[in-house]
PDB file of C-alpha atoms in Angstrom:
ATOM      1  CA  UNK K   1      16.485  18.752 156.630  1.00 79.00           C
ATOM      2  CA  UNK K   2      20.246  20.273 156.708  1.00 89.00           C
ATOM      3  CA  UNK K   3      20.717  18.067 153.500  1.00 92.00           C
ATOM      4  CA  UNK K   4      17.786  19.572 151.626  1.00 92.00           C
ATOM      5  CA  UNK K   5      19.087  23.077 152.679  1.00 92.00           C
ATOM      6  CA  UNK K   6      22.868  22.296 151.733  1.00 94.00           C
ATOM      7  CA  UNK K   7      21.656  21.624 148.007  1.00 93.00           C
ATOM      8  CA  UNK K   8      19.019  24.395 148.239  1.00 94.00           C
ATOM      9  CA  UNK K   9      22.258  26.422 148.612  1.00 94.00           C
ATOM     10  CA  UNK K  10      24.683  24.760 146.559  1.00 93.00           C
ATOM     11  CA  UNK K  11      21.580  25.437 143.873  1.00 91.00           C
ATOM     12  CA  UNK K  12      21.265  28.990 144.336  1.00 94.00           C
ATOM     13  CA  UNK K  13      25.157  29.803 144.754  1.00 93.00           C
ATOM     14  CA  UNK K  14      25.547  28.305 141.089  1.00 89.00           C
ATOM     15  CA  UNK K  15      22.317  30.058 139.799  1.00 90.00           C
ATOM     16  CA  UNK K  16      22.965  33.386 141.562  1.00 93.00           C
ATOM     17  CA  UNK K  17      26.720  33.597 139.403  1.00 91.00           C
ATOM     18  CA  UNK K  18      24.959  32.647 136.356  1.00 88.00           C
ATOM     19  CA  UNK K  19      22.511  35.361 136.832  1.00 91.00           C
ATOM     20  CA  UNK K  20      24.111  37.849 137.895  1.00 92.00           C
ATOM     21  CA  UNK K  21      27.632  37.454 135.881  1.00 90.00           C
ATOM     22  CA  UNK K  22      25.636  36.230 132.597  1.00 84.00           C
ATOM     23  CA  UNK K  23      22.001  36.841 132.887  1.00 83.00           C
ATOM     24  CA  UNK K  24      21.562  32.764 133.024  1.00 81.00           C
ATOM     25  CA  UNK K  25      18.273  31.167 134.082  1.00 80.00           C
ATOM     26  CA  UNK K  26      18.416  29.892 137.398  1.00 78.00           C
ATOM     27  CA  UNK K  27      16.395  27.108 135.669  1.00 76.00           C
ATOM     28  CA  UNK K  28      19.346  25.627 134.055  1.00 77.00           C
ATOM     29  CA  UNK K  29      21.364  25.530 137.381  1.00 84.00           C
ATOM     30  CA  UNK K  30      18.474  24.871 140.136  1.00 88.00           C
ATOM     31  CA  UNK K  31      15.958  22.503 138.127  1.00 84.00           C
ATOM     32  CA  UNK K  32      18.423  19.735 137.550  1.00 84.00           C
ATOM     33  CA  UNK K  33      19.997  19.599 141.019  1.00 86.00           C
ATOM     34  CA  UNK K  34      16.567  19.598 142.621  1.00 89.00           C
ATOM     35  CA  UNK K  35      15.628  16.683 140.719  1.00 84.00           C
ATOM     36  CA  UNK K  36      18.694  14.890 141.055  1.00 83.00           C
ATOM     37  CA  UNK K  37      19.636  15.243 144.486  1.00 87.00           C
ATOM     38  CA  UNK K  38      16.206  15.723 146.118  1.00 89.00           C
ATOM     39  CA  UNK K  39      14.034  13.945 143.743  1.00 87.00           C
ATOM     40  CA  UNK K  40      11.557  16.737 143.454  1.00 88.00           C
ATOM     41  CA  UNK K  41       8.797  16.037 140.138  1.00 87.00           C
ATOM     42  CA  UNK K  42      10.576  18.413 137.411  1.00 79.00           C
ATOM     43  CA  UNK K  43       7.928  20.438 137.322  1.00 80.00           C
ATOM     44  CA  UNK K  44       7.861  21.412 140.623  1.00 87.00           C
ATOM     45  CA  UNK K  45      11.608  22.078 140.362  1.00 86.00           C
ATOM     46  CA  UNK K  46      10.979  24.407 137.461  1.00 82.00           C
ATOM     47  CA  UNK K  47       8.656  26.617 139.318  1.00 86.00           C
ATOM     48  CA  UNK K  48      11.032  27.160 142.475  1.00 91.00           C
ATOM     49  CA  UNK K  49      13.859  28.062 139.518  1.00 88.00           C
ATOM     50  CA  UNK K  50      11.583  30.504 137.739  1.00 87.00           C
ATOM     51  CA  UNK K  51      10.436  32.036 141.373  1.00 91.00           C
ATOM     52  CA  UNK K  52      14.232  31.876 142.317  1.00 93.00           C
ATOM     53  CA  UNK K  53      14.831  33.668 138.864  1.00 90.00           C
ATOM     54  CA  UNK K  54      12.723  36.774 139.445  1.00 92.00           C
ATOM     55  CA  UNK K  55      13.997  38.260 142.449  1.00 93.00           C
ATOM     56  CA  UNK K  56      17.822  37.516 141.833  1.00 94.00           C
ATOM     57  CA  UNK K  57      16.984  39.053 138.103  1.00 93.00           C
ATOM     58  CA  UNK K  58      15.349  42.102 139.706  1.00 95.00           C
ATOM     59  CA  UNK K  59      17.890  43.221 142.021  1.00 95.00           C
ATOM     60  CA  UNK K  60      21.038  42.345 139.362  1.00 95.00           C
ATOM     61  CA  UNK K  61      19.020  44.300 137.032  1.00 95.00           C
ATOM     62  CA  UNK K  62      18.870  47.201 139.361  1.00 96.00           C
ATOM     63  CA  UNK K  63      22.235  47.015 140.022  1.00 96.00           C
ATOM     64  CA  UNK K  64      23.274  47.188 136.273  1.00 96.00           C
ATOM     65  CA  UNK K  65      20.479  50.193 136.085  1.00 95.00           C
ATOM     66  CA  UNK K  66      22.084  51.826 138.345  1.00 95.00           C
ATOM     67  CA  UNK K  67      25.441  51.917 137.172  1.00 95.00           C
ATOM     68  CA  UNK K  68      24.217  52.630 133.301  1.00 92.00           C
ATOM     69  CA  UNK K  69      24.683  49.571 132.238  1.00 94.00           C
ATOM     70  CA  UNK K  70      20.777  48.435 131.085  1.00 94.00           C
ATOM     71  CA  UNK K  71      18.936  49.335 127.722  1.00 94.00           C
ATOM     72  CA  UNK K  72      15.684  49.579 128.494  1.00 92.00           C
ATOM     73  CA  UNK K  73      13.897  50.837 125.486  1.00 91.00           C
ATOM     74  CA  UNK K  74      15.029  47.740 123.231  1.00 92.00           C
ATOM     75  CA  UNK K  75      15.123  45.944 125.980  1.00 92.00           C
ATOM     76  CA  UNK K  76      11.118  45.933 126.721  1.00 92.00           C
ATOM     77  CA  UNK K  77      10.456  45.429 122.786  1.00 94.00           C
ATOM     78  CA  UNK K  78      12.595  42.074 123.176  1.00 93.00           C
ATOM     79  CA  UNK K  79      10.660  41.358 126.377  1.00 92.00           C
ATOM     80  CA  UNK K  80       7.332  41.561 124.451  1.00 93.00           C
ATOM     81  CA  UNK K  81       8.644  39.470 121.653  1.00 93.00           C
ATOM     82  CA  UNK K  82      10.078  36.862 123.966  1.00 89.00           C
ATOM     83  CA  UNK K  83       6.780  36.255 126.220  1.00 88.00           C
ATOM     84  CA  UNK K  84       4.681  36.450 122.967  1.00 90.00           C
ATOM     85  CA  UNK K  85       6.618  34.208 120.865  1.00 87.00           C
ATOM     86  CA  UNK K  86       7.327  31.443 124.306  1.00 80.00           C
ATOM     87  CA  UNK K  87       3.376  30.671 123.931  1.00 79.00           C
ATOM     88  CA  UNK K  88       3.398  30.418 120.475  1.00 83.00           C
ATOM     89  CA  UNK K  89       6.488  28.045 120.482  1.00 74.00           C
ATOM     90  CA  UNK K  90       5.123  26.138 123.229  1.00 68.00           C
ATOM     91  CA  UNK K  91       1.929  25.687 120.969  1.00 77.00           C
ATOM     92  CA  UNK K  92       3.818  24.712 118.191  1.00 74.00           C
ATOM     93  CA  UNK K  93       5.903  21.959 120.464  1.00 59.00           C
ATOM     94  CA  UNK K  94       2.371  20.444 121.497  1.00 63.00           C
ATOM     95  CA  UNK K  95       1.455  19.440 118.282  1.00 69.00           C
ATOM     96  CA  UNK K  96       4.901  18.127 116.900  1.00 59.00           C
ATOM     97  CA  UNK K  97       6.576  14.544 118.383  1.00 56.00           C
ATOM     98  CA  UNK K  98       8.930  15.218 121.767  1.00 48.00           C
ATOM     99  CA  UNK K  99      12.447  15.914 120.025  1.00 46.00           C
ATOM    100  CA  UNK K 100      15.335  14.557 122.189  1.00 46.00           C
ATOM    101  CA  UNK K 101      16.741  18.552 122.927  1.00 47.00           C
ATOM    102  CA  UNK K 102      16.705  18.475 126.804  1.00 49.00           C
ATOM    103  CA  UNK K 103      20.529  19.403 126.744  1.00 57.00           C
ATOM    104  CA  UNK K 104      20.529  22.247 124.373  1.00 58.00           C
ATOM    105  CA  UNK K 105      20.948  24.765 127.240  1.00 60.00           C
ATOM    106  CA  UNK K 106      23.515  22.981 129.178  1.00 65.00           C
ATOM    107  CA  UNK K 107      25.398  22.750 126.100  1.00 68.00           C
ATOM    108  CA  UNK K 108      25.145  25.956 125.216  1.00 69.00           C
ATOM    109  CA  UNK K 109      26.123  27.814 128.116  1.00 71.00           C
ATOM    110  CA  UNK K 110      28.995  25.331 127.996  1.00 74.00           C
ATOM    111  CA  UNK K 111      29.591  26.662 124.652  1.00 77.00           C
ATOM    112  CA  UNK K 112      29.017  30.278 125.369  1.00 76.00           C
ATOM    113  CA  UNK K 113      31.706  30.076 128.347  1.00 80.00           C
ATOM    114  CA  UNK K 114      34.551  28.755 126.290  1.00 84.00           C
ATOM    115  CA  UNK K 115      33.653  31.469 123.267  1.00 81.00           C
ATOM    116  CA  UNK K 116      33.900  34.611 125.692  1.00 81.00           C
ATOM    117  CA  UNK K 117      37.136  33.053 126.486  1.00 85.00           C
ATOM    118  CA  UNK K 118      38.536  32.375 123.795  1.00 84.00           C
ATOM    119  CA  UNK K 119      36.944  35.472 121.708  1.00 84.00           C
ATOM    120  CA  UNK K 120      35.927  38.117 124.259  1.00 84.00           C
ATOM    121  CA  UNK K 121      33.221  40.478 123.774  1.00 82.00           C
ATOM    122  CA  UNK K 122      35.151  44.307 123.799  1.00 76.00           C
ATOM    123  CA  UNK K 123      32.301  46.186 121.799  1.00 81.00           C
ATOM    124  CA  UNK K 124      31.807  50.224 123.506  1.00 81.00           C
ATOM    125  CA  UNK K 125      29.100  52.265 124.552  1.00 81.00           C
ATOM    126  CA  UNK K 126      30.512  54.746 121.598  1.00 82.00           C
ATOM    127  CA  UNK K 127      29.644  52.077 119.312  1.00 82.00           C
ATOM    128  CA  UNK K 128      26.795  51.015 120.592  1.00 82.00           C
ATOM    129  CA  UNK K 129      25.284  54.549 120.601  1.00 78.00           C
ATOM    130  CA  UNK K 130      26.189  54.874 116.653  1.00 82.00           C
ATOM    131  CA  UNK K 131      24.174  52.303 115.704  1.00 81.00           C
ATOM    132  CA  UNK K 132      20.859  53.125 113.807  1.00 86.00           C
ATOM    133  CA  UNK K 133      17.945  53.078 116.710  1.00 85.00           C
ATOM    134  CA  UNK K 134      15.599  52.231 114.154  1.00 88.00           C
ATOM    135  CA  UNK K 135      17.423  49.610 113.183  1.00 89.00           C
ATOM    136  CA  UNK K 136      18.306  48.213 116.954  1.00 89.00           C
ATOM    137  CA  UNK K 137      14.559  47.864 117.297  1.00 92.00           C
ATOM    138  CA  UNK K 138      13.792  45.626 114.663  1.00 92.00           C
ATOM    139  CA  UNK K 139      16.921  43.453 115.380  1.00 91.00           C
ATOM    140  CA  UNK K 140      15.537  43.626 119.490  1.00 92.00           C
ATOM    141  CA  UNK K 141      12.202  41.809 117.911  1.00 93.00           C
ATOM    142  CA  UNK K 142      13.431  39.709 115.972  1.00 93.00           C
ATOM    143  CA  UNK K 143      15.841  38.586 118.518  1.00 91.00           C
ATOM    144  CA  UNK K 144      12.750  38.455 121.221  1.00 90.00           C
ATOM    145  CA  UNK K 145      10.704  36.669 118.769  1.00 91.00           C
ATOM    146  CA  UNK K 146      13.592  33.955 118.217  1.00 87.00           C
ATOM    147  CA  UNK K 147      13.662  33.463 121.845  1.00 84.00           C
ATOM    148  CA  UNK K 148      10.673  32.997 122.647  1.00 81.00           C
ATOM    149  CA  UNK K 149       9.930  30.367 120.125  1.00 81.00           C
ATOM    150  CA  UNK K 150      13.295  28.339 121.083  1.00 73.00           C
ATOM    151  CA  UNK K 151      12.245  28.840 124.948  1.00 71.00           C
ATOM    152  CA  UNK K 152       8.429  27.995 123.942  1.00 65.00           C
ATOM    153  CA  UNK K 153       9.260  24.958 122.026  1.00 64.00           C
ATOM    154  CA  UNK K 154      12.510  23.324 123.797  1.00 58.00           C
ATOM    155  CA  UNK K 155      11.866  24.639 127.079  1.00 54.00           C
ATOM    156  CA  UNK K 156      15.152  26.436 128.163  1.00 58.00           C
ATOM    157  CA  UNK K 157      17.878  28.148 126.722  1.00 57.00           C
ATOM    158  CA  UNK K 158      16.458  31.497 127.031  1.00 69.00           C
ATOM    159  CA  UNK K 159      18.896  33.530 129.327  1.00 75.00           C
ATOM    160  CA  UNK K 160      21.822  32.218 126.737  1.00 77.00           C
ATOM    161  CA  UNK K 161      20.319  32.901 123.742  1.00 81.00           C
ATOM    162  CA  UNK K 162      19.452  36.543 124.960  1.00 87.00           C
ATOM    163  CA  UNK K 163      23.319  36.860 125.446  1.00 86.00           C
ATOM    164  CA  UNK K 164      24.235  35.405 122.538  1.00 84.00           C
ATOM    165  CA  UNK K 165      21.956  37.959 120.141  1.00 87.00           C
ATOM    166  CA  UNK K 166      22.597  40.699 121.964  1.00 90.00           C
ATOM    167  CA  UNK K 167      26.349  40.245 122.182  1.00 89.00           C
ATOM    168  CA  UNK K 168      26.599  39.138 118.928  1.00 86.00           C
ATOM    169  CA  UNK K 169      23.744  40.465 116.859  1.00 85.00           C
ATOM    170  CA  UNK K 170      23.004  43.673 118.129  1.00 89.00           C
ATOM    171  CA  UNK K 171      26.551  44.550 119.188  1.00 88.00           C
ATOM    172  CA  UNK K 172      25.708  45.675 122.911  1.00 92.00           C
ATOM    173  CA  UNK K 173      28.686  45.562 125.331  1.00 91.00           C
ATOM    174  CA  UNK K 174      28.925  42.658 127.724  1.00 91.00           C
ATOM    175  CA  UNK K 175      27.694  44.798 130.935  1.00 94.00           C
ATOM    176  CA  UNK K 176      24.862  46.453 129.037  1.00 94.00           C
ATOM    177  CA  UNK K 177      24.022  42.905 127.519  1.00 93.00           C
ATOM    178  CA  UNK K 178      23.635  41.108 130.722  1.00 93.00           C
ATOM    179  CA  UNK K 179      22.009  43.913 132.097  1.00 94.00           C
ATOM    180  CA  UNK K 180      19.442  44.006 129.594  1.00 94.00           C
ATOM    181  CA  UNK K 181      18.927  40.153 129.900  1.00 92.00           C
ATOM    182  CA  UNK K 182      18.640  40.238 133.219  1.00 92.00           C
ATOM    183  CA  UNK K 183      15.771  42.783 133.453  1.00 93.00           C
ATOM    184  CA  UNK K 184      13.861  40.503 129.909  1.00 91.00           C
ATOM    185  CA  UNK K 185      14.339  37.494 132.550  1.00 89.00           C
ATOM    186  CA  UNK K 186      12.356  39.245 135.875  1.00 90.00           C
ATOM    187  CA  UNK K 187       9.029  39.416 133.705  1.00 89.00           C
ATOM    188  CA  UNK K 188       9.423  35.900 131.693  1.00 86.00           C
ATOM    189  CA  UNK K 189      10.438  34.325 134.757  1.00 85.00           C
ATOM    190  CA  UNK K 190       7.464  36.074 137.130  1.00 88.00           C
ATOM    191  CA  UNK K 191       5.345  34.918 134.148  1.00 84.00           C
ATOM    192  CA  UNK K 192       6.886  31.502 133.914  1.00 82.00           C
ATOM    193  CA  UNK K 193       6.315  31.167 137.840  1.00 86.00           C
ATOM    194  CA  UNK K 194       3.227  32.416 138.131  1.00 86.00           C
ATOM    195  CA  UNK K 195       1.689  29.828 135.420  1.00 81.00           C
ATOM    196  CA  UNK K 196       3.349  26.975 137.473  1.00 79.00           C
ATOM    197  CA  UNK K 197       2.111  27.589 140.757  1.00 86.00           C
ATOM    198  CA  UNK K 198      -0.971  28.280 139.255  1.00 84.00           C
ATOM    199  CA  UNK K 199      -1.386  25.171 137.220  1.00 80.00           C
ATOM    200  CA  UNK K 200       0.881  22.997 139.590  1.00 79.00           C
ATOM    201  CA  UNK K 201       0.088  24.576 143.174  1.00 84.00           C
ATOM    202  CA  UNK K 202       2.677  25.753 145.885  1.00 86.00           C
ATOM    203  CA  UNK K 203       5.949  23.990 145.944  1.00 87.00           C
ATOM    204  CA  UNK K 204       8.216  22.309 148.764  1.00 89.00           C
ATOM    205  CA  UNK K 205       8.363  25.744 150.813  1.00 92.00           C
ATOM    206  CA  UNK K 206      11.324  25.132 152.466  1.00 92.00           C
ATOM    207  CA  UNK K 207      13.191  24.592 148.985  1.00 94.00           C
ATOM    208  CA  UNK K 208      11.260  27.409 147.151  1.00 94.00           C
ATOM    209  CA  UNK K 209      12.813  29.811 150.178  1.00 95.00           C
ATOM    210  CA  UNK K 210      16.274  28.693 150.255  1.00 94.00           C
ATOM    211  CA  UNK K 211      16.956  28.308 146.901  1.00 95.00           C
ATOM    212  CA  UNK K 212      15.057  32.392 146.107  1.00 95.00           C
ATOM    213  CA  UNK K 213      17.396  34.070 149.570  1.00 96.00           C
ATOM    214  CA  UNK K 214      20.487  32.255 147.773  1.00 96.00           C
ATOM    215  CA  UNK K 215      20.226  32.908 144.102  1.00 96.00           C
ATOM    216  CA  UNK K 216      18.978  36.485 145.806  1.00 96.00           C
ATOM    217  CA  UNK K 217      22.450  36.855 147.550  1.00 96.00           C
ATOM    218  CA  UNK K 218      24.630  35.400 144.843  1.00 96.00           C
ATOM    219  CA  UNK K 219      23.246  37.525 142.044  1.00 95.00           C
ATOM    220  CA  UNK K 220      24.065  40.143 144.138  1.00 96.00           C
ATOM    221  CA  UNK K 221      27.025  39.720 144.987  1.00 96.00           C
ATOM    222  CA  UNK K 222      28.407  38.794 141.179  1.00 95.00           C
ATOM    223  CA  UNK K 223      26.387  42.126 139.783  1.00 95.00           C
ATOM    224  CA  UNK K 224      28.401  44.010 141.744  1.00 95.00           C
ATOM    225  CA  UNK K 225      31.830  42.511 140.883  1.00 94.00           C
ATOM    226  CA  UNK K 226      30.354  42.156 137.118  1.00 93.00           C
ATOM    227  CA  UNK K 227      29.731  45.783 137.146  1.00 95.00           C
ATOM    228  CA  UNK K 228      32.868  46.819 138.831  1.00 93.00           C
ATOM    229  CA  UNK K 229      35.232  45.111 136.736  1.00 92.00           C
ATOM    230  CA  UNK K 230      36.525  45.795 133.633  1.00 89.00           C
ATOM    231  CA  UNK K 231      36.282  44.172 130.077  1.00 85.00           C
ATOM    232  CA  UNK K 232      38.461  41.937 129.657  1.00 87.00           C
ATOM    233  CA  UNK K 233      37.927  40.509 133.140  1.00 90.00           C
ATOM    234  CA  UNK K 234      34.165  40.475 133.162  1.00 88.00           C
ATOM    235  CA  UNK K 235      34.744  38.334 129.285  1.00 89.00           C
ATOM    236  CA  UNK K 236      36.748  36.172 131.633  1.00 89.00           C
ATOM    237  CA  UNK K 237      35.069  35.758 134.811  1.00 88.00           C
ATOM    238  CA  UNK K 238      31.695  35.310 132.579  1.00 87.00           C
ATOM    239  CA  UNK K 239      33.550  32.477 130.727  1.00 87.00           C
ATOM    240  CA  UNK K 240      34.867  30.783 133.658  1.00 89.00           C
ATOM    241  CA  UNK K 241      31.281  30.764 134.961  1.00 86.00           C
ATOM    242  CA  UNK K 242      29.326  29.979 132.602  1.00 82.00           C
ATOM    243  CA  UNK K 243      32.568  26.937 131.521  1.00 87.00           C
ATOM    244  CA  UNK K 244      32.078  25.171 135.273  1.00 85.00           C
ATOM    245  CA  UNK K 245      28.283  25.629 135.480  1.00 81.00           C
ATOM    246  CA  UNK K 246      28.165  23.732 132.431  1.00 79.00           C
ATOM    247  CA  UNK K 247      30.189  21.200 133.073  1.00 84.00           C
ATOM    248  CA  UNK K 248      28.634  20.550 136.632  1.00 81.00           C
ATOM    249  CA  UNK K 249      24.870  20.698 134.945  1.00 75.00           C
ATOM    250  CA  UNK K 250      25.809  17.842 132.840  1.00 77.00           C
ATOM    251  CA  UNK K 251      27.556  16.114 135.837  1.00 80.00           C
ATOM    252  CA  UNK K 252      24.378  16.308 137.904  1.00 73.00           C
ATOM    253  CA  UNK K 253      22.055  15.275 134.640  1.00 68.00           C
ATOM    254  CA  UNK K 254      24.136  12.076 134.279  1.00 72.00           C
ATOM    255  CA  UNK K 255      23.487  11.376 137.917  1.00 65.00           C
ATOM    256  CA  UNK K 256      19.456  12.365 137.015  1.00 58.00           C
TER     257      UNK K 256
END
């Protein structure tokens, strides 16, 4: 019992940084170590990551909100794109052979975590506000429907690749950008968790409630640092984060 609850929390420190410092899936964090450590079938382990996802997205959401740091507009045209394009990639993946791509996440927010690092993101609000808002809403679907096929088809990656494109592509700030993830990943991930239980039925209780309180607290806690902090220390703390959580996913997926 105190074992179970000891990874449970270990689970949902790691996924309640990612989340709140990066707008990670608690997916990429929880999943594996629930597997690994507990031997829970991976699709149970899924479905207590996507139901730990919505509430720690929701409340670091509302604590970006609050301190302006969330786009909403774009924001819910991404979220569209994103759930619409995860069924048709997940469509398209059931008629093609399995491709070996389990790891794309975990390398990617290994990847991502080095590059804010080494090249931090130090875009404005100013600029952000001169960009053309016609033009920001195309870019938000294309970037939803891009997404949503990669999540659809491969199965994970999606809380990085929001960062990435709207970091990168749309030029958002790094609060505003995990802020906007963040509140994309409370509705995919209530969807997500919804369809499991659904299809699957009710998880290991005991894990599902540990591992939601602590990815609950911990997003909490880092979306109010995140949002306190400035820049170039959010570029690094987000690095840092998203650098270890990497490395320790692919620890505990040797040990799957």
């Amino acid at each position: 019992m105190m074992y179970k609850l000891l990874i449970c929390f270990i689970a949902g420190i790691g996924a309640g940084l990612g989340t709140g410092f990066a707008g990670m899936s608690a997916a990429a964090v929880i999943s594996p170590m629930l597997i690994a450590f507990l031997g829970l079938p991976a699709y149970e382990a899924v479905g207590i990551a996507l139901a730990s996802d919505v509430l720690a997205s929701a409340v670091s959401a509302y604590t970006y909100g609050k301190n302006k740091n969330l786009d909403i507009r774009n924001g819910f045209v991404m979220m569209i794109m994103v759930l619409l394009f995860t069924l048709f990639g997940s469509w398209i993946a059931s008629l093609v052979p399995n491709a070996a791509m389990g790891n794309f996440s975990v390398f990617m927010t290994l990847l991502l975590g080095i590059k804010f690092m080494v090249k931090p993101v130090m875009a404005t609000k100013e600029s952000m506000r001169a960009a053309d808002a016609g033009k920001r809403i195309i870019q938000s679907a294309a970037s939803g429907m891009a997404v949503g096929f990669i999540c659809g088809f491969i199965g994970a990656g999606g809380g990085m690749m929001m960062l990435l494109l709207l970091t990168g592509v749309l030029g958002y700030e790094l609060k505003t950008a995990v802020g906007t993830s963040v509140f994309i990943m409370t509705f995919t991930a209530l969807t997500g968790a919804v369809s499991h239980f659904a299809i699957g039925g009710m998880p290991d209780i005991l894990c599902l409630v540990f591992c939601v309180l602590s990815t609950l607290l911990w997003a909490r806690i880092a979306a109010k640092f995140a949002n306190r902090a400035s820049a170039a220390v959010l570029n690094r703390a987000v690095g840092a984060v998203l650098s270890v959580l990497g490395i320790a996913i692919l620890a505990v997926s040797c040990l799957d």
